[in-house]
Amino acid sequence: MKIPDNFKKTYSEEHKNKIANNYGVSEGTVYRWARNRGLTNSRKIEIPDDLAETLSKMTQNDAAKHYGVSARTIQTWRKTKKLPPLVIKRDYIKKFKPENMHPEIKDLMDSGLGTKDICEKLGMSLTTLVLLKHQTGLHVRPKIKSKDMPVDLLNDKNISDKDIAKIYNVKPKTVHSWRCKLKKEK
């Protein structure tokens, strides 16, 4: 739908819902119209020059607090400036030693828990878990080509996708896609 001519006069942040109902669109559409017309007070923050130095001294979350932005913004800035990937800080290494955490993380992954659930169980942030998984090599899943699919298991209706996924160390979604490929081949 085209932005109405009188939209600029009628827009106010508090009445987004009423405006959306009036024009028969969603609040998201009203917000997008307001943003396109420059009516929202969105702030664009320039990437600080000392970002690399700051990230070498503190964690991503601490840097986010330091600059008054979200941790995701810090991550975006780091990628924009082409800074090297984050490394686990010394205090995290002392708290979560990769060689000690490897078996525990692996067991939790093998039990079928998701990444966020593992973070909650171990009391660590998502970033720390991802970095630990990379340092210990747990992030790598073996590539199984479609010609090596376990056809006999996939044809067995008594075995669930989740069980096959555990056997082959792949995600259940992968097993589902294998089953779909087999149906197409038949």
mmCIF file of C-alpha atoms in Angstrom:
data_model
loop_
_atom_site.group_PDB
_atom_site.id
_atom_site.type_symbol
_atom_site.label_atom_id
_atom_site.label_comp_id
_atom_site.label_asym_id
_atom_site.label_seq_id
_atom_site.Cartn_x
_atom_site.Cartn_y
_atom_site.Cartn_z
ATOM 1 C CA MET A 1 0.000 0.000 0.000
ATOM 2 C CA LYS A 2 1.238 3.490 -0.809
ATOM 3 C CA ILE A 3 1.939 5.892 2.067
ATOM 4 C CA PRO A 4 -1.120 8.148 2.444
ATOM 5 C CA ASP A 5 -0.587 11.869 1.731
ATOM 6 C CA ASN A 6 -1.882 13.012 5.108
ATOM 7 C CA PHE A 7 0.167 10.410 7.026
ATOM 8 C CA LYS A 8 2.789 12.903 8.238
ATOM 9 C CA LYS A 9 0.096 15.050 9.877
ATOM 10 C CA THR A 10 -1.656 12.122 11.583
ATOM 11 C CA TYR A 11 1.393 10.165 12.807
ATOM 12 C CA SER A 12 2.313 10.033 16.469
ATOM 13 C CA GLU A 13 4.243 7.287 18.274
ATOM 14 C CA GLU A 14 1.521 6.831 20.900
ATOM 15 C CA HIS A 15 -1.267 6.321 18.362
ATOM 16 C CA LYS A 16 0.407 3.777 16.078
ATOM 17 C CA ASN A 17 -2.287 1.202 16.797
ATOM 18 C CA LYS A 18 -5.171 3.575 15.957
ATOM 19 C CA ILE A 19 -3.430 4.730 12.779
ATOM 20 C CA ALA A 20 -2.851 1.102 11.735
ATOM 21 C CA ASN A 21 -6.528 0.303 12.239
ATOM 22 C CA ASN A 22 -7.579 3.476 10.405
ATOM 23 C CA TYR A 23 -5.543 2.586 7.283
ATOM 24 C CA GLY A 24 -6.128 -1.182 7.605
ATOM 25 C CA VAL A 25 -2.429 -2.084 7.933
ATOM 26 C CA SER A 26 -0.188 -3.491 10.674
ATOM 27 C CA GLU A 27 1.711 -1.427 13.252
ATOM 28 C CA GLY A 28 4.922 -2.573 11.565
ATOM 29 C CA THR A 29 3.762 -0.983 8.303
ATOM 30 C CA VAL A 30 2.940 2.252 10.128
ATOM 31 C CA TYR A 31 6.400 2.216 11.728
ATOM 32 C CA ARG A 32 8.046 1.602 8.320
ATOM 33 C CA TRP A 33 6.104 4.520 6.817
ATOM 34 C CA ALA A 34 7.194 6.733 9.708
ATOM 35 C CA ARG A 35 10.806 5.644 9.319
ATOM 36 C CA ASN A 36 10.710 6.325 5.564
ATOM 37 C CA ARG A 37 9.302 9.804 6.221
ATOM 38 C CA GLY A 38 11.900 10.511 8.939
ATOM 39 C CA LEU A 39 9.303 10.682 11.694
ATOM 40 C CA THR A 40 10.895 8.166 14.071
ATOM 41 C CA ASN A 41 13.691 9.025 16.412
ATOM 42 C CA SER A 42 15.943 6.127 15.501
ATOM 43 C CA ARG A 43 19.550 6.778 16.310
ATOM 44 C CA LYS A 44 22.473 5.716 14.209
ATOM 45 C CA ILE A 45 25.676 5.458 16.196
ATOM 46 C CA GLU A 46 29.021 5.738 14.454
ATOM 47 C CA ILE A 47 31.478 2.899 15.027
ATOM 48 C CA PRO A 48 34.014 4.060 17.634
ATOM 49 C CA ASP A 49 37.630 4.324 16.486
ATOM 50 C CA ASP A 50 38.899 2.596 19.630
ATOM 51 C CA LEU A 51 36.675 -0.479 19.187
ATOM 52 C CA ALA A 52 39.544 -2.919 18.528
ATOM 53 C CA GLU A 53 41.429 -1.704 21.585
ATOM 54 C CA THR A 54 38.308 -1.876 23.747
ATOM 55 C CA LEU A 55 37.474 -5.423 22.620
ATOM 56 C CA SER A 56 41.023 -6.539 23.428
ATOM 57 C CA LYS A 57 40.521 -5.406 27.028
ATOM 58 C CA MET A 58 36.946 -6.531 27.746
ATOM 59 C CA THR A 59 34.247 -8.949 26.716
ATOM 60 C CA GLN A 60 31.652 -8.159 24.082
ATOM 61 C CA ASN A 61 28.960 -7.674 26.731
ATOM 62 C CA ASP A 62 31.172 -5.309 28.747
ATOM 63 C CA ALA A 63 31.974 -3.350 25.581
ATOM 64 C CA ALA A 64 28.245 -3.102 24.852
ATOM 65 C CA LYS A 65 27.658 -1.607 28.301
ATOM 66 C CA HIS A 66 30.649 0.702 27.811
ATOM 67 C CA TYR A 67 29.267 2.122 24.533
ATOM 68 C CA GLY A 68 25.603 1.953 25.568
ATOM 69 C CA VAL A 69 24.549 -0.409 22.779
ATOM 70 C CA SER A 70 23.548 -4.065 22.532
ATOM 71 C CA ALA A 71 26.030 -6.925 22.306
ATOM 72 C CA ARG A 72 24.659 -7.649 18.816
ATOM 73 C CA THR A 73 25.607 -4.110 17.751
ATOM 74 C CA ILE A 74 29.165 -4.720 18.976
ATOM 75 C CA GLN A 75 29.248 -7.931 16.939
ATOM 76 C CA THR A 76 28.015 -6.066 13.832
ATOM 77 C CA TRP A 77 30.637 -3.331 14.340
ATOM 78 C CA ARG A 78 33.354 -5.977 14.739
ATOM 79 C CA LYS A 79 32.361 -7.603 11.439
ATOM 80 C CA THR A 80 32.063 -4.214 9.681
ATOM 81 C CA LYS A 81 35.571 -3.219 10.787
ATOM 82 C CA LYS A 82 36.814 -6.715 9.853
ATOM 83 C CA LEU A 83 38.235 -7.299 13.315
ATOM 84 C CA PRO A 84 39.415 -10.820 14.150
ATOM 85 C CA PRO A 85 36.967 -13.225 15.779
ATOM 86 C CA LEU A 86 36.470 -12.945 19.507
ATOM 87 C CA VAL A 87 38.623 -15.048 21.773
ATOM 88 C CA ILE A 88 37.649 -16.218 25.196
ATOM 89 C CA LYS A 89 39.073 -13.890 27.811
ATOM 90 C CA ARG A 90 41.388 -15.243 30.515
ATOM 91 C CA ASP A 91 38.726 -15.096 33.232
ATOM 92 C CA TYR A 92 36.397 -17.178 31.079
ATOM 93 C CA ILE A 93 39.172 -19.679 30.373
ATOM 94 C CA LYS A 94 39.751 -20.026 34.118
ATOM 95 C CA LYS A 95 36.037 -20.464 34.773
ATOM 96 C CA PHE A 96 35.271 -22.702 31.775
ATOM 97 C CA LYS A 97 38.472 -24.539 30.805
ATOM 98 C CA PRO A 98 37.913 -25.971 27.321
ATOM 99 C CA GLU A 99 39.642 -29.258 28.132
ATOM 100 C CA ASN A 100 37.402 -29.708 31.184
ATOM 101 C CA MET A 101 34.206 -28.573 29.468
ATOM 102 C CA HIS A 102 34.606 -30.694 26.333
ATOM 103 C CA PRO A 103 33.076 -33.911 27.764
ATOM 104 C CA GLU A 104 30.252 -32.098 29.545
ATOM 105 C CA ILE A 105 29.302 -30.040 26.455
ATOM 106 C CA LYS A 106 29.563 -33.113 24.236
ATOM 107 C CA ASP A 107 27.297 -35.121 26.550
ATOM 108 C CA LEU A 108 24.703 -32.339 26.605
ATOM 109 C CA MET A 109 24.861 -32.005 22.799
ATOM 110 C CA ASP A 110 24.501 -35.779 22.412
ATOM 111 C CA SER A 111 21.476 -35.766 24.719
ATOM 112 C CA GLY A 112 19.724 -33.610 22.105
ATOM 113 C CA LEU A 113 19.685 -30.338 24.038
ATOM 114 C CA GLY A 114 19.735 -27.138 22.020
ATOM 115 C CA THR A 115 22.499 -24.551 22.330
ATOM 116 C CA LYS A 116 20.422 -22.178 24.473
ATOM 117 C CA ASP A 117 19.459 -24.997 26.853
ATOM 118 C CA ILE A 118 23.109 -26.012 27.187
ATOM 119 C CA CYS A 119 24.003 -22.389 28.022
ATOM 120 C CA GLU A 120 21.379 -22.316 30.774
ATOM 121 C CA LYS A 121 22.549 -25.636 32.236
ATOM 122 C CA LEU A 122 26.218 -24.609 32.283
ATOM 123 C CA GLY A 123 25.582 -21.007 33.309
ATOM 124 C CA MET A 124 27.420 -19.389 30.412
ATOM 125 C CA SER A 125 26.566 -16.995 27.626
ATOM 126 C CA LEU A 126 25.803 -18.120 24.094
ATOM 127 C CA THR A 127 28.982 -16.434 22.829
ATOM 128 C CA THR A 128 31.125 -18.308 25.357
ATOM 129 C CA LEU A 129 29.570 -21.644 24.454
ATOM 130 C CA VAL A 130 30.046 -21.070 20.725
ATOM 131 C CA LEU A 131 33.690 -20.090 21.294
ATOM 132 C CA LEU A 132 34.292 -23.134 23.510
ATOM 133 C CA LYS A 133 32.714 -25.372 20.874
ATOM 134 C CA HIS A 134 35.022 -23.891 18.238
ATOM 135 C CA GLN A 135 38.106 -24.250 20.436
ATOM 136 C CA THR A 136 37.337 -27.880 21.241
ATOM 137 C CA GLY A 137 36.174 -28.815 17.733
ATOM 138 C CA LEU A 138 32.622 -29.672 18.804
ATOM 139 C CA HIS A 139 31.033 -27.316 16.286
ATOM 140 C CA VAL A 140 32.011 -29.545 13.385
ATOM 141 C CA ARG A 141 29.465 -32.095 12.268
ATOM 142 C CA PRO A 142 30.525 -34.773 9.827
ATOM 143 C CA LYS A 143 29.289 -34.243 6.290
ATOM 144 C CA ILE A 144 27.260 -37.186 5.077
ATOM 145 C CA LYS A 145 26.607 -37.162 1.376
ATOM 146 C CA SER A 146 23.215 -38.251 0.074
ATOM 147 C CA LYS A 147 24.763 -41.376 -1.491
ATOM 148 C CA ASP A 148 25.823 -42.472 2.032
ATOM 149 C CA MET A 149 22.318 -42.031 3.486
ATOM 150 C CA PRO A 150 21.237 -44.855 5.797
ATOM 151 C CA VAL A 151 18.495 -46.037 3.449
ATOM 152 C CA ASP A 152 17.557 -49.087 5.534
ATOM 153 C CA LEU A 153 17.050 -46.980 8.674
ATOM 154 C CA LEU A 154 15.155 -44.298 6.789
ATOM 155 C CA ASN A 155 12.714 -46.855 5.405
ATOM 156 C CA ASP A 156 12.068 -48.270 8.883
ATOM 157 C CA LYS A 157 8.973 -46.507 10.265
ATOM 158 C CA ASN A 158 9.740 -47.661 13.851
ATOM 159 C CA ILE A 159 12.860 -45.491 14.149
ATOM 160 C CA SER A 160 12.344 -41.768 14.667
ATOM 161 C CA ASP A 161 14.253 -38.996 12.923
ATOM 162 C CA LYS A 162 15.699 -37.989 16.295
ATOM 163 C CA ASP A 163 17.138 -41.472 16.902
ATOM 164 C CA ILE A 164 18.706 -41.629 13.452
ATOM 165 C CA ALA A 165 20.104 -38.123 13.978
ATOM 166 C CA LYS A 166 21.816 -39.257 17.195
ATOM 167 C CA ILE A 167 23.322 -42.301 15.472
ATOM 168 C CA TYR A 168 24.802 -40.249 12.613
ATOM 169 C CA ASN A 169 25.533 -37.086 14.655
ATOM 170 C CA VAL A 170 23.369 -34.887 12.466
ATOM 171 C CA LYS A 171 20.337 -32.721 13.132
ATOM 172 C CA PRO A 172 16.862 -34.270 12.924
ATOM 173 C CA LYS A 173 16.106 -31.754 10.166
ATOM 174 C CA THR A 174 18.863 -33.389 8.083
ATOM 175 C CA VAL A 175 17.272 -36.805 8.574
ATOM 176 C CA HIS A 176 13.919 -35.358 7.510
ATOM 177 C CA SER A 177 15.492 -33.979 4.324
ATOM 178 C CA TRP A 178 17.011 -37.427 3.650
ATOM 179 C CA ARG A 179 13.556 -38.990 3.960
ATOM 180 C CA CYS A 180 12.168 -36.411 1.538
ATOM 181 C CA LYS A 181 14.943 -37.181 -0.960
ATOM 182 C CA LEU A 182 14.183 -40.895 -0.720
ATOM 183 C CA LYS A 183 10.484 -40.279 -1.407
ATOM 184 C CA LYS A 184 11.378 -38.247 -4.521
ATOM 185 C CA GLU A 185 13.714 -41.000 -5.771
ATOM 186 C CA LYS A 186 10.963 -43.659 -5.469
#
